[in-house]
Amino acid sequence: MIPHLLIIPGLGDSGEKHWQHFWLQKFPNATKVVQDNWNEPQLDQWLNRLTQTIHKLDQPTILVAHSLAVSLVLHWVAQNSNPNIIGALLVAPADVDSPDHTPDFLRNFAPIPTDKLPFPAIVIGTENDTYCAPERVQFLAKKWGSTFINIGYEGHINSDSDLAFWEEGQQFLNQLIAQINPTK
């Protein structure tokens, strides 16, 4: 059985063609963090919303973060804990530390925390993501104590990647669930 999924979109939200949108339709146990301002993100505001949402959880939950939301999750972990968070699927992190990969208005999410995560996680990157170099994604995954998976040439793993229900991602989710110790 799949635990509760907390879908955490990045900059601009996840549109109708984004795999996160499809997952919200597919998994009845999925909910989404909704930010007040998707296009001019402020770390403190986004963190407050994520914290409020997580505090309402009453069941084991896997965080499913994309792009800027990966940095958001790492900032949340650096300041908080919640026993209901049992794992994370961290997809296509945006390198908020790099002016070559992300716009300056995202620098308030930098530096991206690099402490080891207190729960199992899988970090997924690509060879051709314009928002983060594959070597950087692999480096971050290692720092976070997470499994790293490079899925080749799928860009930023977003709406432009046209992945619909992203069956391959669902396999990675099942792999993560298998890693999670059910006795925690």
PDB file of C-alpha atoms in Angstrom:
ATOM      1  CA  MET A   1       0.000   0.000   0.000  1.00  0.00           C
ATOM      2  CA  ILE A   2       1.222   3.468  -0.855  1.00  0.00           C
ATOM      3  CA  PRO A   3       1.459   5.858   2.122  1.00  0.00           C
ATOM      4  CA  HIS A   4       0.057   9.374   1.964  1.00  0.00           C
ATOM      5  CA  LEU A   5       1.872  11.471  -0.657  1.00  0.00           C
ATOM      6  CA  LEU A   6       2.425  15.162  -0.045  1.00  0.00           C
ATOM      7  CA  ILE A   7       2.963  16.706  -3.482  1.00  0.00           C
ATOM      8  CA  ILE A   8       5.174  19.815  -3.243  1.00  0.00           C
ATOM      9  CA  PRO A   9       5.421  21.777  -6.517  1.00  0.00           C
ATOM     10  CA  GLY A  10       8.174  24.215  -7.348  1.00  0.00           C
ATOM     11  CA  LEU A  11       8.223  27.609  -9.031  1.00  0.00           C
ATOM     12  CA  GLY A  12       5.036  28.349 -10.961  1.00  0.00           C
ATOM     13  CA  ASP A  13       3.138  25.351  -9.527  1.00  0.00           C
ATOM     14  CA  SER A  14       2.655  22.121 -11.473  1.00  0.00           C
ATOM     15  CA  GLY A  15       0.391  22.690 -14.431  1.00  0.00           C
ATOM     16  CA  GLU A  16      -2.091  20.313 -16.033  1.00  0.00           C
ATOM     17  CA  LYS A  17       0.610  18.570 -18.088  1.00  0.00           C
ATOM     18  CA  HIS A  18       2.972  18.042 -15.120  1.00  0.00           C
ATOM     19  CA  TRP A  19       3.393  14.536 -13.694  1.00  0.00           C
ATOM     20  CA  GLN A  20       2.644  15.882 -10.189  1.00  0.00           C
ATOM     21  CA  HIS A  21      -0.807  16.954 -11.423  1.00  0.00           C
ATOM     22  CA  PHE A  22      -1.383  13.456 -12.831  1.00  0.00           C
ATOM     23  CA  TRP A  23      -0.243  11.839  -9.579  1.00  0.00           C
ATOM     24  CA  LEU A  24      -2.764  13.918  -7.635  1.00  0.00           C
ATOM     25  CA  GLN A  25      -5.420  12.415  -9.908  1.00  0.00           C
ATOM     26  CA  LYS A  26      -4.088   8.860  -9.702  1.00  0.00           C
ATOM     27  CA  PHE A  27      -3.397   8.505  -5.997  1.00  0.00           C
ATOM     28  CA  PRO A  28      -6.438   9.077  -3.769  1.00  0.00           C
ATOM     29  CA  ASN A  29      -4.082   9.412  -0.795  1.00  0.00           C
ATOM     30  CA  ALA A  30      -2.192  12.370  -2.316  1.00  0.00           C
ATOM     31  CA  THR A  31      -2.553  16.000  -1.279  1.00  0.00           C
ATOM     32  CA  LYS A  32      -0.731  19.110  -2.427  1.00  0.00           C
ATOM     33  CA  VAL A  33       0.976  22.021  -0.727  1.00  0.00           C
ATOM     34  CA  VAL A  34      -0.592  25.197  -2.137  1.00  0.00           C
ATOM     35  CA  GLN A  35       1.482  28.358  -1.938  1.00  0.00           C
ATOM     36  CA  ASP A  36       0.028  31.888  -2.003  1.00  0.00           C
ATOM     37  CA  ASN A  37       2.558  33.129  -4.561  1.00  0.00           C
ATOM     38  CA  TRP A  38       3.832  30.570  -7.038  1.00  0.00           C
ATOM     39  CA  ASN A  39       5.772  33.023  -9.202  1.00  0.00           C
ATOM     40  CA  GLU A  40       7.676  35.160  -6.675  1.00  0.00           C
ATOM     41  CA  PRO A  41       8.608  32.606  -4.025  1.00  0.00           C
ATOM     42  CA  GLN A  42       9.908  33.727  -0.661  1.00  0.00           C
ATOM     43  CA  LEU A  43      11.552  31.019   1.414  1.00  0.00           C
ATOM     44  CA  ASP A  44      10.025  32.103   4.727  1.00  0.00           C
ATOM     45  CA  GLN A  45       6.485  32.159   3.295  1.00  0.00           C
ATOM     46  CA  TRP A  46       6.888  28.840   1.507  1.00  0.00           C
ATOM     47  CA  LEU A  47       8.401  27.276   4.633  1.00  0.00           C
ATOM     48  CA  ASN A  48       5.505  28.493   6.776  1.00  0.00           C
ATOM     49  CA  ARG A  49       2.988  26.942   4.380  1.00  0.00           C
ATOM     50  CA  LEU A  50       4.895  23.656   4.229  1.00  0.00           C
ATOM     51  CA  THR A  51       5.172  23.573   8.031  1.00  0.00           C
ATOM     52  CA  GLN A  52       1.450  24.264   8.450  1.00  0.00           C
ATOM     53  CA  THR A  53       0.608  21.501   5.986  1.00  0.00           C
ATOM     54  CA  ILE A  54       2.924  18.962   7.615  1.00  0.00           C
ATOM     55  CA  HIS A  55       1.585  19.756  11.102  1.00  0.00           C
ATOM     56  CA  LYS A  56      -1.861  18.673   9.902  1.00  0.00           C
ATOM     57  CA  LEU A  57      -0.599  15.234   8.865  1.00  0.00           C
ATOM     58  CA  ASP A  58      -1.852  12.319  10.915  1.00  0.00           C
ATOM     59  CA  GLN A  59      -0.456   9.437   8.865  1.00  0.00           C
ATOM     60  CA  PRO A  60       2.868   8.229   7.439  1.00  0.00           C
ATOM     61  CA  THR A  61       3.732  10.503   4.528  1.00  0.00           C
ATOM     62  CA  ILE A  62       6.224  10.623   1.676  1.00  0.00           C
ATOM     63  CA  LEU A  63       7.227  14.082   0.453  1.00  0.00           C
ATOM     64  CA  VAL A  64       7.171  14.318  -3.359  1.00  0.00           C
ATOM     65  CA  ALA A  65       9.057  17.505  -4.260  1.00  0.00           C
ATOM     66  CA  HIS A  66       9.970  18.926  -7.658  1.00  0.00           C
ATOM     67  CA  SER A  67      12.554  21.563  -8.590  1.00  0.00           C
ATOM     68  CA  LEU A  68      12.578  24.541  -6.188  1.00  0.00           C
ATOM     69  CA  ALA A  69      10.511  22.485  -3.733  1.00  0.00           C
ATOM     70  CA  VAL A  70      13.500  20.174  -3.222  1.00  0.00           C
ATOM     71  CA  SER A  71      15.406  23.085  -1.668  1.00  0.00           C
ATOM     72  CA  LEU A  72      12.277  23.936   0.323  1.00  0.00           C
ATOM     73  CA  VAL A  73      12.135  20.410   1.749  1.00  0.00           C
ATOM     74  CA  LEU A  74      15.813  20.534   2.741  1.00  0.00           C
ATOM     75  CA  HIS A  75      15.297  23.879   4.492  1.00  0.00           C
ATOM     76  CA  TRP A  76      12.270  22.418   6.298  1.00  0.00           C
ATOM     77  CA  VAL A  77      14.276  19.376   7.445  1.00  0.00           C
ATOM     78  CA  ALA A  78      17.083  21.633   8.694  1.00  0.00           C
ATOM     79  CA  GLN A  79      14.625  23.372  11.059  1.00  0.00           C
ATOM     80  CA  ASN A  80      11.917  20.794  11.782  1.00  0.00           C
ATOM     81  CA  SER A  81      11.057  17.162  12.253  1.00  0.00           C
ATOM     82  CA  ASN A  82       7.847  15.197  12.166  1.00  0.00           C
ATOM     83  CA  PRO A  83       7.563  11.452  12.785  1.00  0.00           C
ATOM     84  CA  ASN A  84       4.893  11.219  10.073  1.00  0.00           C
ATOM     85  CA  ILE A  85       7.474  12.054   7.378  1.00  0.00           C
ATOM     86  CA  ILE A  86       8.865   8.657   6.413  1.00  0.00           C
ATOM     87  CA  GLY A  87      10.596   9.410   3.100  1.00  0.00           C
ATOM     88  CA  ALA A  88      11.066  11.758   0.161  1.00  0.00           C
ATOM     89  CA  LEU A  89      11.122  11.565  -3.600  1.00  0.00           C
ATOM     90  CA  LEU A  90      13.203  14.588  -4.645  1.00  0.00           C
ATOM     91  CA  VAL A  91      12.891  15.213  -8.381  1.00  0.00           C
ATOM     92  CA  ALA A  92      15.017  17.550 -10.506  1.00  0.00           C
ATOM     93  CA  PRO A  93      16.408  19.828  -7.791  1.00  0.00           C
ATOM     94  CA  ALA A  94      16.925  23.409  -8.917  1.00  0.00           C
ATOM     95  CA  ASP A  95      20.453  24.556  -8.081  1.00  0.00           C
ATOM     96  CA  VAL A  96      19.518  27.711  -6.162  1.00  0.00           C
ATOM     97  CA  ASP A  97      23.203  28.232  -5.341  1.00  0.00           C
ATOM     98  CA  SER A  98      24.139  28.680  -9.008  1.00  0.00           C
ATOM     99  CA  PRO A  99      23.491  31.897 -10.986  1.00  0.00           C
ATOM    100  CA  ASP A 100      24.243  29.822 -14.105  1.00  0.00           C
ATOM    101  CA  HIS A 101      21.280  27.525 -13.447  1.00  0.00           C
ATOM    102  CA  THR A 102      18.613  29.548 -11.634  1.00  0.00           C
ATOM    103  CA  PRO A 103      17.441  33.180 -11.727  1.00  0.00           C
ATOM    104  CA  ASP A 104      18.616  35.627  -9.079  1.00  0.00           C
ATOM    105  CA  PHE A 105      15.167  35.974  -7.492  1.00  0.00           C
ATOM    106  CA  LEU A 106      15.503  32.356  -6.262  1.00  0.00           C
ATOM    107  CA  ARG A 107      18.688  33.124  -4.332  1.00  0.00           C
ATOM    108  CA  ASN A 108      16.622  33.529  -1.127  1.00  0.00           C
ATOM    109  CA  PHE A 109      16.390  29.698  -1.169  1.00  0.00           C
ATOM    110  CA  ALA A 110      20.205  29.464  -1.091  1.00  0.00           C
ATOM    111  CA  PRO A 111      22.304  27.936   0.179  1.00  0.00           C
ATOM    112  CA  ILE A 112      20.623  24.607  -0.264  1.00  0.00           C
ATOM    113  CA  PRO A 113      21.161  22.616   2.949  1.00  0.00           C
ATOM    114  CA  THR A 114      23.426  19.592   2.576  1.00  0.00           C
ATOM    115  CA  ASP A 115      22.837  17.759   5.867  1.00  0.00           C
ATOM    116  CA  LYS A 116      21.982  14.067   5.775  1.00  0.00           C
ATOM    117  CA  LEU A 117      18.241  13.457   5.670  1.00  0.00           C
ATOM    118  CA  PRO A 118      16.656  11.678   8.651  1.00  0.00           C
ATOM    119  CA  PHE A 119      14.571   9.426   6.379  1.00  0.00           C
ATOM    120  CA  PRO A 120      15.113   7.451   3.155  1.00  0.00           C
ATOM    121  CA  ALA A 121      15.052   9.483  -0.043  1.00  0.00           C
ATOM    122  CA  ILE A 122      15.565   9.049  -3.752  1.00  0.00           C
ATOM    123  CA  VAL A 123      16.949  11.970  -5.758  1.00  0.00           C
ATOM    124  CA  ILE A 124      16.229  11.941  -9.486  1.00  0.00           C
ATOM    125  CA  GLY A 125      18.121  13.994 -12.053  1.00  0.00           C
ATOM    126  CA  THR A 126      18.825  14.049 -15.779  1.00  0.00           C
ATOM    127  CA  GLU A 127      21.714  14.629 -18.156  1.00  0.00           C
ATOM    128  CA  ASN A 128      20.125  17.739 -19.678  1.00  0.00           C
ATOM    129  CA  ASP A 129      18.392  19.628 -16.878  1.00  0.00           C
ATOM    130  CA  THR A 130      19.089  23.324 -17.432  1.00  0.00           C
ATOM    131  CA  TYR A 131      18.354  24.039 -13.740  1.00  0.00           C
ATOM    132  CA  CYS A 132      21.022  21.739 -12.288  1.00  0.00           C
ATOM    133  CA  ALA A 133      24.038  19.895 -13.659  1.00  0.00           C
ATOM    134  CA  PRO A 134      23.904  16.099 -13.248  1.00  0.00           C
ATOM    135  CA  GLU A 135      27.138  16.117 -11.244  1.00  0.00           C
ATOM    136  CA  ARG A 136      25.607  18.601  -8.814  1.00  0.00           C
ATOM    137  CA  VAL A 137      22.454  16.487  -8.374  1.00  0.00           C
ATOM    138  CA  GLN A 138      24.613  13.445  -7.676  1.00  0.00           C
ATOM    139  CA  PHE A 139      26.731  15.442  -5.192  1.00  0.00           C
ATOM    140  CA  LEU A 140      23.623  16.659  -3.344  1.00  0.00           C
ATOM    141  CA  ALA A 141      22.118  13.174  -3.227  1.00  0.00           C
ATOM    142  CA  LYS A 142      25.323  11.858  -1.662  1.00  0.00           C
ATOM    143  CA  LYS A 143      25.380  14.654   0.927  1.00  0.00           C
ATOM    144  CA  TRP A 144      21.725  13.949   1.772  1.00  0.00           C
ATOM    145  CA  GLY A 145      22.485  10.222   2.192  1.00  0.00           C
ATOM    146  CA  SER A 146      20.048   9.459  -0.597  1.00  0.00           C
ATOM    147  CA  THR A 147      19.868   7.133  -3.561  1.00  0.00           C
ATOM    148  CA  PHE A 148      20.676   8.956  -6.821  1.00  0.00           C
ATOM    149  CA  ILE A 149      19.009   8.019 -10.111  1.00  0.00           C
ATOM    150  CA  ASN A 150      19.867   9.638 -13.451  1.00  0.00           C
ATOM    151  CA  ILE A 151      17.032   9.042 -15.943  1.00  0.00           C
ATOM    152  CA  GLY A 152      18.913  10.250 -19.018  1.00  0.00           C
ATOM    153  CA  TYR A 153      17.604  12.996 -21.271  1.00  0.00           C
ATOM    154  CA  GLU A 154      14.234  14.070 -19.827  1.00  0.00           C
ATOM    155  CA  GLY A 155      15.077  17.745 -19.249  1.00  0.00           C
ATOM    156  CA  HIS A 156      13.732  19.241 -16.024  1.00  0.00           C
ATOM    157  CA  ILE A 157      11.229  16.389 -15.533  1.00  0.00           C
ATOM    158  CA  ASN A 158       8.378  18.896 -15.794  1.00  0.00           C
ATOM    159  CA  SER A 159       5.436  19.653 -18.106  1.00  0.00           C
ATOM    160  CA  ASP A 160       7.816  20.126 -21.054  1.00  0.00           C
ATOM    161  CA  SER A 161       9.059  16.557 -20.520  1.00  0.00           C
ATOM    162  CA  ASP A 162       5.519  15.341 -21.332  1.00  0.00           C
ATOM    163  CA  LEU A 163       5.624  12.403 -18.900  1.00  0.00           C
ATOM    164  CA  ALA A 164       1.872  12.286 -18.045  1.00  0.00           C
ATOM    165  CA  PHE A 165       1.514   9.769 -15.194  1.00  0.00           C
ATOM    166  CA  TRP A 166       5.301   9.161 -15.297  1.00  0.00           C
ATOM    167  CA  GLU A 167       5.188   5.414 -14.797  1.00  0.00           C
ATOM    168  CA  GLU A 168       8.972   5.275 -14.376  1.00  0.00           C
ATOM    169  CA  GLY A 169       8.655   7.741 -11.489  1.00  0.00           C
ATOM    170  CA  GLN A 170       5.978   5.526  -9.951  1.00  0.00           C
ATOM    171  CA  GLN A 171       8.505   2.668 -10.045  1.00  0.00           C
ATOM    172  CA  PHE A 172      10.982   4.891  -8.180  1.00  0.00           C
ATOM    173  CA  LEU A 173       8.252   5.676  -5.650  1.00  0.00           C
ATOM    174  CA  ASN A 174       7.702   1.942  -5.136  1.00  0.00           C
ATOM    175  CA  GLN A 175      11.466   1.493  -4.762  1.00  0.00           C
ATOM    176  CA  LEU A 176      11.450   4.173  -2.056  1.00  0.00           C
ATOM    177  CA  ILE A 177       8.542   2.540  -0.265  1.00  0.00           C
ATOM    178  CA  ALA A 178      10.507  -0.731  -0.268  1.00  0.00           C
ATOM    179  CA  GLN A 179      13.451   1.106   1.381  1.00  0.00           C
ATOM    180  CA  ILE A 180      11.322   2.526   4.160  1.00  0.00           C
ATOM    181  CA  ASN A 181      11.434   0.526   7.345  1.00  0.00           C
ATOM    182  CA  PRO A 182       7.771  -0.197   8.216  1.00  0.00           C
ATOM    183  CA  THR A 183       8.593  -0.463  11.935  1.00  0.00           C
ATOM    184  CA  LYS A 184       9.438   3.251  12.212  1.00  0.00           C
TER     185      LYS A 184
END
